[in-house]
Short mmCIF file of C-alpha atoms in Angstrom, two decimals:
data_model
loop_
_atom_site.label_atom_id
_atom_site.label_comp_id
_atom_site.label_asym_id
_atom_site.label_seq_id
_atom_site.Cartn_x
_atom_site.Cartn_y
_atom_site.Cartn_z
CA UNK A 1 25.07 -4.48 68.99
CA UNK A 2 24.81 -6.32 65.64
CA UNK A 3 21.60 -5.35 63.86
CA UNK A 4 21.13 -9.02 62.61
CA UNK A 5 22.71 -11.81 64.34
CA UNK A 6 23.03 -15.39 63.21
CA UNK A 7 25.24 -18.00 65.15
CA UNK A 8 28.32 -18.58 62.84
CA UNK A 9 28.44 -21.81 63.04
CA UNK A 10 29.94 -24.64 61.99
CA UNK A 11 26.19 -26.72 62.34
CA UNK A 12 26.70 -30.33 61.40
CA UNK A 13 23.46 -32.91 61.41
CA UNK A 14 23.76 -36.16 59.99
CA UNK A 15 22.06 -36.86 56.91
CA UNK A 16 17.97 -37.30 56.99
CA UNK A 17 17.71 -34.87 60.53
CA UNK A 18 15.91 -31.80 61.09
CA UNK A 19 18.08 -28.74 60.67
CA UNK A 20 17.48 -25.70 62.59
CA UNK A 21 19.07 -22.05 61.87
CA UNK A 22 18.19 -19.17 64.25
CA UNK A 23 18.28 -15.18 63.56
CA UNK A 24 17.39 -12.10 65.64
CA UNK A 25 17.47 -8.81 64.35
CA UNK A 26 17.31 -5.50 66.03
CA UNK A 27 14.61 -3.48 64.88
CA UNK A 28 11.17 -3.81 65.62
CA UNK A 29 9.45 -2.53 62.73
CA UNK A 30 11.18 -4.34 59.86
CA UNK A 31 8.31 -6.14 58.04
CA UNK A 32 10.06 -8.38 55.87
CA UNK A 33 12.95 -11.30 56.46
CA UNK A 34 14.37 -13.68 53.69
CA UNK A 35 16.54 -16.56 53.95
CA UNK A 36 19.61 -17.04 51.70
CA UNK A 37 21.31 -19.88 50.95
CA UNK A 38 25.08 -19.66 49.54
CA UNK A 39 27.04 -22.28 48.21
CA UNK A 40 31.16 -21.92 48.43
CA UNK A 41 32.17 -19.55 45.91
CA UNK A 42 28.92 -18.82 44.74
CA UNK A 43 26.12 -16.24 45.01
CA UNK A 44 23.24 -16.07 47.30
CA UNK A 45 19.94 -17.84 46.45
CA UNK A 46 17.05 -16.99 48.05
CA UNK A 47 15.25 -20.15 49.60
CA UNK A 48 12.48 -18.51 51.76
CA UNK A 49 10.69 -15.11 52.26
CA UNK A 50 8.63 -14.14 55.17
CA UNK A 51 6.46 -11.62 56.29
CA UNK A 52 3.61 -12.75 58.77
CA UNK A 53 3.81 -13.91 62.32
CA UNK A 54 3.97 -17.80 62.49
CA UNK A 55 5.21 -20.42 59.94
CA UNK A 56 5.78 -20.61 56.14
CA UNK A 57 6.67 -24.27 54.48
CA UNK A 58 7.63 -24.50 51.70
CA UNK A 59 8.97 -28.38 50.39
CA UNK A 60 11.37 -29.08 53.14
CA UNK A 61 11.88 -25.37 54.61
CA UNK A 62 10.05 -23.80 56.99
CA UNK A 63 10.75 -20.62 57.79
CA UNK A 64 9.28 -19.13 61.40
CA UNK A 65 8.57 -15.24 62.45
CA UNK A 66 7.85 -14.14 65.57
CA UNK A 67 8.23 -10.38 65.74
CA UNK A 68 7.12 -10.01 69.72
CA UNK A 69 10.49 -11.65 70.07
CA UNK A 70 12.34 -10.31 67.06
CA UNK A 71 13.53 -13.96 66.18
CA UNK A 72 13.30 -15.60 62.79
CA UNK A 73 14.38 -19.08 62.32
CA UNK A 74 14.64 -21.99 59.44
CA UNK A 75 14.12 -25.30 59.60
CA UNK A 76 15.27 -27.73 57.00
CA UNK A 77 13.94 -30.98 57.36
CA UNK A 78 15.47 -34.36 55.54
CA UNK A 79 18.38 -32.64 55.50
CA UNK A 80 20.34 -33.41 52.53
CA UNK A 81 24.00 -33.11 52.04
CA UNK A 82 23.40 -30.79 48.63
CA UNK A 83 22.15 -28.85 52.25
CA UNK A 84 25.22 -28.15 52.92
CA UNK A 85 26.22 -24.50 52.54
CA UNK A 86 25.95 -21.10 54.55
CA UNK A 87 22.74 -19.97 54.98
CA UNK A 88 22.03 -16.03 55.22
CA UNK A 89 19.54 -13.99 57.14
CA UNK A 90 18.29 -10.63 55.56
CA UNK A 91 15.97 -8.04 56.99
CA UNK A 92 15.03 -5.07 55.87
CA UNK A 93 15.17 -2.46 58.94
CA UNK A 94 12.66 -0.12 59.11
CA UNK A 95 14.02 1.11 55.60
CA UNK A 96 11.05 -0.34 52.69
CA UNK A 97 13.77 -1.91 50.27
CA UNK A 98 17.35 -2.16 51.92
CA UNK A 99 18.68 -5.52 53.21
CA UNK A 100 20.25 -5.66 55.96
CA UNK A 101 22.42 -9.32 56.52
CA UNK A 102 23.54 -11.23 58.79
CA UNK A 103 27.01 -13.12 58.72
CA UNK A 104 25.59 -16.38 57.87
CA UNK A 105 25.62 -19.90 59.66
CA UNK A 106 27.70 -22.68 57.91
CA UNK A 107 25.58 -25.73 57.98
CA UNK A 108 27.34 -29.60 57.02
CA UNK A 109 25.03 -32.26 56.64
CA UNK A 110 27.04 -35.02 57.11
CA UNK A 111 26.32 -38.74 54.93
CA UNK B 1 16.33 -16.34 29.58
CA UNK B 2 15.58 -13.78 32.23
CA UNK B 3 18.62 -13.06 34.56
CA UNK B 4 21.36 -10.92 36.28
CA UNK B 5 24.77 -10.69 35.05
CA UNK B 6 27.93 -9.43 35.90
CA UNK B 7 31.17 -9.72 34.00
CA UNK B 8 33.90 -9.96 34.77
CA UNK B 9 33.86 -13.47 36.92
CA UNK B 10 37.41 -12.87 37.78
CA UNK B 11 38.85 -9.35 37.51
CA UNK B 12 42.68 -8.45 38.43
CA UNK B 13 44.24 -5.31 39.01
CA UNK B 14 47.33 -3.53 40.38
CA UNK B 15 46.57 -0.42 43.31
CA UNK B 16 45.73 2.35 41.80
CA UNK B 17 43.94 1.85 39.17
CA UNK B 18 40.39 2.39 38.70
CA UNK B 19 38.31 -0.55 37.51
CA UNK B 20 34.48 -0.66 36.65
CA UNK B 21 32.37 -3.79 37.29
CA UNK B 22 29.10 -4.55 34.81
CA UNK B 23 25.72 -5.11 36.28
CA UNK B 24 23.07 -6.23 33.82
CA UNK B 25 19.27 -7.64 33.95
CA UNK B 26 16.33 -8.51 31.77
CA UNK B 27 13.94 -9.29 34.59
CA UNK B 28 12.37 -5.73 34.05
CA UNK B 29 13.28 -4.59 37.84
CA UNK B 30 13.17 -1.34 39.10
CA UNK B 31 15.49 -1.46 41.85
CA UNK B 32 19.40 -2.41 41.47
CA UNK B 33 22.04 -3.21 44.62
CA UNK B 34 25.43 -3.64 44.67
CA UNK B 35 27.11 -5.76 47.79
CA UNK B 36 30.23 -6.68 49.13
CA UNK B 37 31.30 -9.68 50.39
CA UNK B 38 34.27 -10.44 52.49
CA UNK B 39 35.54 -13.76 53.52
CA UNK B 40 33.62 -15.59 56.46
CA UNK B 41 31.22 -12.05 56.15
CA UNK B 42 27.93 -11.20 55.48
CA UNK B 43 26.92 -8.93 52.42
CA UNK B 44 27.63 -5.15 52.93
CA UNK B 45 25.50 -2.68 50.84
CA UNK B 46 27.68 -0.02 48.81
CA UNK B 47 24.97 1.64 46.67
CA UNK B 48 21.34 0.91 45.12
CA UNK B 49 18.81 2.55 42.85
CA UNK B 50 15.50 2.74 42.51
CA UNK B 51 14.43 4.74 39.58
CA UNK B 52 16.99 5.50 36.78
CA UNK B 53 18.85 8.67 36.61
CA UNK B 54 19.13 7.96 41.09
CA UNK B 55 21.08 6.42 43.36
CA UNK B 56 21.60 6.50 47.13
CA UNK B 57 24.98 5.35 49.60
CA UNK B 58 24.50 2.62 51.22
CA UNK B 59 26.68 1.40 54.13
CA UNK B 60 30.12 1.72 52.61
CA UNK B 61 30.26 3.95 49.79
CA UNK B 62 33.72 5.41 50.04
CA UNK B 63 35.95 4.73 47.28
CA UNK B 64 32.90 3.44 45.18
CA UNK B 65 30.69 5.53 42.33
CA UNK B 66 28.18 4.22 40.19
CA UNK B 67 25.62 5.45 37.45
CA UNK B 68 22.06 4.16 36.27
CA UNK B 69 21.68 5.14 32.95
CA UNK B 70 19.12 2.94 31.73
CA UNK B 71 16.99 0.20 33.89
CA UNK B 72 18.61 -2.76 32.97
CA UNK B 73 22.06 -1.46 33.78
CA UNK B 74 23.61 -0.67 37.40
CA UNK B 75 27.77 -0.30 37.19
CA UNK B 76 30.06 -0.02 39.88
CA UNK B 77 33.07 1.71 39.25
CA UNK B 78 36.15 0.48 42.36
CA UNK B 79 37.88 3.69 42.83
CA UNK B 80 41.89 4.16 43.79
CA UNK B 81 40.46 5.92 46.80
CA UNK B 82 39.36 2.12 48.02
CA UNK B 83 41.72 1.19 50.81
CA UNK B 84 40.43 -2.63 50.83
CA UNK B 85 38.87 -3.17 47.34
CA UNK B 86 40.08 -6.71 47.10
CA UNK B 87 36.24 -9.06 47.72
CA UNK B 88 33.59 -10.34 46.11
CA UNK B 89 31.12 -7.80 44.33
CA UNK B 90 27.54 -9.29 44.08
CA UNK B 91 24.75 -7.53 42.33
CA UNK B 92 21.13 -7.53 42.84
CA UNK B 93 17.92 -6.53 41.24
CA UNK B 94 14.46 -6.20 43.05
CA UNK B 95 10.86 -5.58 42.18
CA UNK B 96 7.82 -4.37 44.55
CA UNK B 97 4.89 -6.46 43.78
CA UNK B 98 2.04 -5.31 46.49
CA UNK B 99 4.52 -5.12 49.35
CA UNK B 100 6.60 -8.32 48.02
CA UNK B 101 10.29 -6.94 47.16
CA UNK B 102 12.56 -10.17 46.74
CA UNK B 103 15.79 -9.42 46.23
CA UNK B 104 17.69 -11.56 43.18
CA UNK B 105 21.50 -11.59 42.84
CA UNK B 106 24.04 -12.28 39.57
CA UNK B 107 26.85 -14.68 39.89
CA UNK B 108 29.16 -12.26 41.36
CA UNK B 109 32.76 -10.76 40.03
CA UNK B 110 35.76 -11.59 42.28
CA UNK B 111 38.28 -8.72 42.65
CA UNK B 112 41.74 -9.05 43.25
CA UNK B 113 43.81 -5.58 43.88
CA UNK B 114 47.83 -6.20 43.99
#
């Protein structure tokens, strides 16, 4: 079993929808999860960091925990279609400053 | 301007040979990570540091060594004992601020091994 999972994708929305990106992970005590966003060819940026039950918005992201369920998701409203990248999920498990990611989900926001 | 970087951006070399990969930043960090990135893949930890003069494995440290010398500066050296070395090598840098630890990568070094 993967330790962090992310759909791979492809995601395409048209241009100006809601865009929604789903991650479960596999331990129960990791306390922090970060979202990634990666441009082709390019590093990772980080875009959102959670570590509270419940939501965190920040311009258009939004970034929801819910650690009953093990499940952390992004939303990206107005999506854009300088959106348009793969979007990692990191968490660190159980272990205070090691990442662990998932394989990303390719999102195309289509004009 | 505060940063990561990492030089080469392109780096060739024929199997065999050893080749070392440069990991600097001036964001005053404690903690350093080097990654590996394979195509259509998530991001693989080889190695990271904490405090200088100390490093730990990560997930895939065969055929990979690296030092800390000072705390702006986390090299990887690619060893001939890496079966697959060909992929893109990311480094990151990290700070805990009251439980917040955000990790920040450099622009990456692609290596190709022939």
């Amino acid at each position: 079993q993967k330790e962090v999972e992310q759909n791979s994708g492809p995601l395409s929305v048209p241009e100006g929808a809601i865009a929604s990106l789903n991650c479960t992970y596999s331990d129960r005590v990791s306390q922090s999860f970060f979202w990634y966003r990666q441009y082709s060819g390019k590093s990772p940026e980080l875009i959102m960091s959670i570590y509270s039950n419940g939501d965190k918005e920040d311009g258009r992201f939004t970034a929801q925990l819910n650690k009953a369920s093990q499940y952390v998701s992004l939303l990206i409203r107005d999506s854009q279609p300088s959106d348009s990248a793969t979007y990692l999920c990191a968490v660190n498990l159980g272990s205070a400053r090691q990442l662990t990611f998932g394989s990303g989900t390719q999102l195309t926001v289509l004009p | 301007d505060g940063g990561i970087t990492q030089s080469p951006k392109y780096l060739f070399r024929k199997e065999g040979q050893n080749v070392t990969l440069s990991c600097e930043q001036n964001l005053n960090h404690d903690a350093m990570y080097w990654y590996r990135q394979d195509p259509g893949q998530g991001l693989r930890l080889i190695y990271y540091s904490q405090i200088v003069n100390d490093f730990q494995k990560g997930d895939i440290a065969e055929g990979y060594s690296v030092s800390r010398e000072k705390k702006e500066s986390f090299p990887l050296t690619v060893t001939s004992a890496q079966k697959n070395p060909t992929a893109f090598y990311l480094c990151a840098s990290s700070i805990d601020l009251a439980g917040l630890d955000e990790q920040y990568f450099g622009p990456g070094t692609r290596l190709t091994v022939t």
